[in-house]
Short mmCIF file of C-alpha atoms and ligand atoms in Angstrom, two decimals:
data_model
loop_
_atom_site.label_atom_id
_atom_site.label_comp_id
_atom_site.label_asym_id
_atom_site.label_seq_id
_atom_site.Cartn_x
_atom_site.Cartn_y
_atom_site.Cartn_z
CA MET M 1 39.69 37.32 13.12
CA ALA M 2 38.30 39.82 15.63
CA SER M 3 36.83 37.90 18.54
CA PRO M 4 33.94 37.72 18.99
CA GLU M 5 32.68 38.52 15.52
CA ILE M 6 28.90 38.81 15.17
CA VAL M 7 27.41 38.47 11.71
CA SER M 8 23.75 38.57 10.63
CA THR M 9 22.68 36.42 7.71
CA ASN M 10 19.35 36.45 5.91
CA SER M 11 19.58 33.33 3.77
CA GLU M 12 21.13 29.90 3.70
CA ASP M 13 23.48 31.16 0.96
CA GLU M 14 24.78 33.93 3.20
CA THR M 15 25.48 31.44 5.99
CA PHE M 16 27.24 29.21 3.45
CA ALA M 17 29.37 32.16 2.32
CA LEU M 18 30.33 32.93 5.91
CA GLY M 19 31.38 29.31 6.50
CA GLU M 20 33.42 29.45 3.32
CA ARG M 21 35.22 32.63 4.40
CA VAL M 22 35.91 31.38 7.93
CA ALA M 23 37.21 27.99 6.79
CA ALA M 24 39.58 29.48 4.23
CA ALA M 25 41.49 31.16 7.08
CA LEU M 26 41.84 28.05 9.26
CA GLU M 27 44.96 25.99 9.87
CA PRO M 28 44.78 22.18 9.78
CA GLY M 29 44.21 20.84 13.30
CA THR M 30 41.56 23.46 14.12
CA PHE M 31 38.24 22.51 15.70
CA VAL M 32 35.13 24.49 14.74
CA LEU M 33 32.58 24.02 17.50
CA LEU M 34 29.02 24.64 16.28
CA HIS M 35 26.11 25.46 18.57
CA GLY M 36 22.48 26.16 17.75
CA ASP M 37 19.08 24.50 17.66
CA LEU M 38 17.90 22.05 15.06
CA GLY M 39 17.41 23.95 11.81
CA ALA M 40 19.59 26.88 12.88
CA GLY M 41 21.95 26.43 9.95
CA LYS M 42 24.92 24.50 11.35
CA THR M 43 25.07 22.09 8.42
CA ALA M 44 24.67 24.98 5.96
CA PHE M 45 27.73 26.59 7.59
CA VAL M 46 29.68 23.32 7.36
CA ARG M 47 28.78 23.05 3.66
CA GLY M 48 30.32 26.47 3.18
CA MET M 49 33.37 25.32 5.13
CA ALA M 50 33.77 22.44 2.68
CA ALA M 51 33.79 24.91 -0.19
CA GLY M 52 36.35 27.08 1.61
CA LEU M 53 38.64 24.09 2.11
CA GLY M 54 38.37 22.94 -1.49
CA ALA M 55 36.02 19.99 -0.89
CA ASN M 56 32.67 19.45 -2.60
CA PRO M 57 29.93 21.10 -0.52
CA ASP M 58 27.27 18.92 -2.13
CA ASP M 59 28.79 15.89 -0.43
CA VAL M 60 28.09 17.34 3.02
CA SER M 61 24.80 16.17 4.45
CA SER M 62 23.19 16.01 7.84
CA PRO M 63 24.48 12.66 8.98
CA THR M 64 21.65 10.39 9.98
CA PHE M 65 23.35 7.60 11.83
CA VAL M 66 26.88 8.34 10.73
CA LEU M 67 28.64 10.25 13.46
CA ILE M 68 31.76 11.23 11.55
CA GLN M 69 32.29 11.92 7.87
CA HIS M 70 35.54 12.74 6.06
CA TYR M 71 35.80 14.95 2.98
CA LYS M 72 38.87 15.42 0.83
CA GLY M 73 39.91 18.98 0.12
CA ARG M 74 43.08 21.09 -0.03
CA THR M 75 42.75 20.72 3.71
CA PRO M 76 40.64 17.68 4.64
CA LEU M 77 37.38 18.36 6.48
CA VAL M 78 36.06 16.07 9.19
CA HIS M 79 32.37 16.59 9.98
CA VAL M 80 31.10 15.33 13.33
CA ASP M 81 27.42 15.54 14.31
CA LEU M 82 26.67 14.65 17.92
CA TYR M 83 22.90 15.18 17.70
CA ARG M 84 22.11 11.52 18.25
CA ILE M 85 24.78 10.86 20.82
CA GLU M 86 23.56 9.75 24.22
CA SER M 87 25.43 11.48 27.00
CA GLY M 88 28.26 9.29 28.20
CA ALA M 89 28.01 7.02 25.17
CA ALA M 90 30.51 6.55 22.38
CA VAL M 91 31.75 10.15 22.51
CA ASP M 92 34.73 9.13 24.58
CA ASP M 93 35.90 6.94 21.75
CA LEU M 94 35.90 9.62 19.06
CA GLY M 95 39.65 10.05 19.32
CA LEU M 96 39.53 13.80 18.97
CA GLU M 97 43.24 14.50 18.59
CA GLU M 98 43.52 11.84 15.95
CA LEU M 99 40.59 13.32 14.01
CA ALA M 100 42.27 16.70 13.97
CA SER M 101 45.64 15.59 12.65
CA GLY M 102 46.03 17.43 9.35
CA ALA M 103 42.32 18.26 9.08
CA VAL M 104 39.82 20.91 10.08
CA VAL M 105 37.17 19.33 12.31
CA ALA M 106 33.63 20.78 12.38
CA VAL M 107 31.49 19.55 15.28
CA GLU M 108 27.70 20.07 15.36
CA TRP M 109 26.18 19.97 18.87
CA ALA M 110 29.67 20.59 20.23
CA GLU M 111 28.23 21.08 23.74
CA ARG M 112 27.85 17.28 23.76
CA LEU M 113 31.59 16.69 23.53
CA PRO M 114 32.85 14.81 26.59
CA ARG M 115 35.32 17.54 27.49
CA PRO M 116 36.10 21.13 26.51
CA VAL M 117 38.03 21.50 23.27
CA ASP M 118 39.87 24.62 22.10
CA GLY M 119 38.92 26.03 18.75
CA VAL M 120 36.67 28.43 16.93
CA SER M 121 33.19 28.56 18.45
CA VAL M 122 30.27 29.31 16.09
CA THR M 123 26.87 29.90 17.70
CA ILE M 124 23.85 30.32 15.42
CA ASP M 125 20.70 31.92 16.81
CA ASP M 126 17.49 31.65 14.78
CA LEU M 127 15.86 35.10 14.88
CA GLY M 128 12.82 33.96 12.92
CA ASN M 129 12.13 33.48 9.22
CA ASP M 130 15.50 33.43 7.46
CA ALA M 131 17.35 35.70 9.89
CA ARG M 132 20.23 34.25 11.85
CA ARG M 133 22.73 35.85 14.23
CA ILE M 134 26.06 34.07 14.06
CA THR M 135 28.62 34.67 16.79
CA ILE M 136 32.15 33.53 16.08
CA SER M 137 34.80 33.52 18.78
CA VAL M 138 38.16 31.91 19.30
CA LYS M 139 38.43 30.00 22.57
P1 ADP V 201 21.15 22.50 11.44
O1 ADP V 201 22.30 21.74 10.88
O2 ADP V 201 21.54 23.58 12.41
O3 ADP V 201 20.10 21.60 12.03
P2 ADP V 201 20.56 23.03 8.65
O4 ADP V 201 21.74 23.76 8.11
O5 ADP V 201 20.45 21.58 8.34
O6 ADP V 201 20.44 23.29 10.24
O7 ADP V 201 19.22 23.70 8.14
C1 ADP V 201 18.98 25.08 8.19
C2 ADP V 201 17.63 25.34 7.54
O8 ADP V 201 17.27 26.70 7.71
C3 ADP V 201 17.66 25.06 6.04
O9 ADP V 201 16.42 24.55 5.66
C4 ADP V 201 17.90 26.45 5.46
O10 ADP V 201 17.39 26.60 4.16
C5 ADP V 201 17.12 27.31 6.43
N1 ADP V 201 17.60 28.70 6.54
C6 ADP V 201 16.84 29.80 6.41
N2 ADP V 201 17.54 30.92 6.61
C7 ADP V 201 18.82 30.52 6.87
C8 ADP V 201 20.02 31.24 7.17
N3 ADP V 201 20.08 32.58 7.28
N4 ADP V 201 21.15 30.50 7.39
C9 ADP V 201 21.10 29.15 7.32
N5 ADP V 201 20.00 28.41 7.05
C10 ADP V 201 18.86 29.10 6.83
MG1 MG V 202 22.89 19.74 11.07
#
């Protein structure tokens, strides 16, 4: 993957397809760190990732009060959403290394992680209407 890679999408389906393509190239143990405002399309991207890893994308939802969800695929997908986390709260107890053993871990609101984590960073900017600019870089 060239880094950074900047892709424009114009629909939820296109963002899904990008997530699918990116995930298919990932090794187990990789973190995908998602950034972007509410409604940017982070969960849409993660749904695509599920498809790319051989899991059922329809199972992926925006977690309400569930912080971490696990999906079975060729490579398992762990979906973490830190939107509701209070700074300094339970984040320390997530057990990040453990989550990543044998799985790809997608983290929404990754800037709320307690410490920097290496991985693939995906930043989604809402350009209005259905246009999104998605910047993917390996850090
Ligand atoms: P987030 O998880 O970042 O809060 P979601 O993926 O839950 O965002 O929601 C994104 C919303 O934006 C959906 O309602 C989706 O239909 C809409 N949308 C419109 N255009 C796009 C696009 N290009 N990519 C992703 N989502 C889009
Ligand atoms: Mg979301």
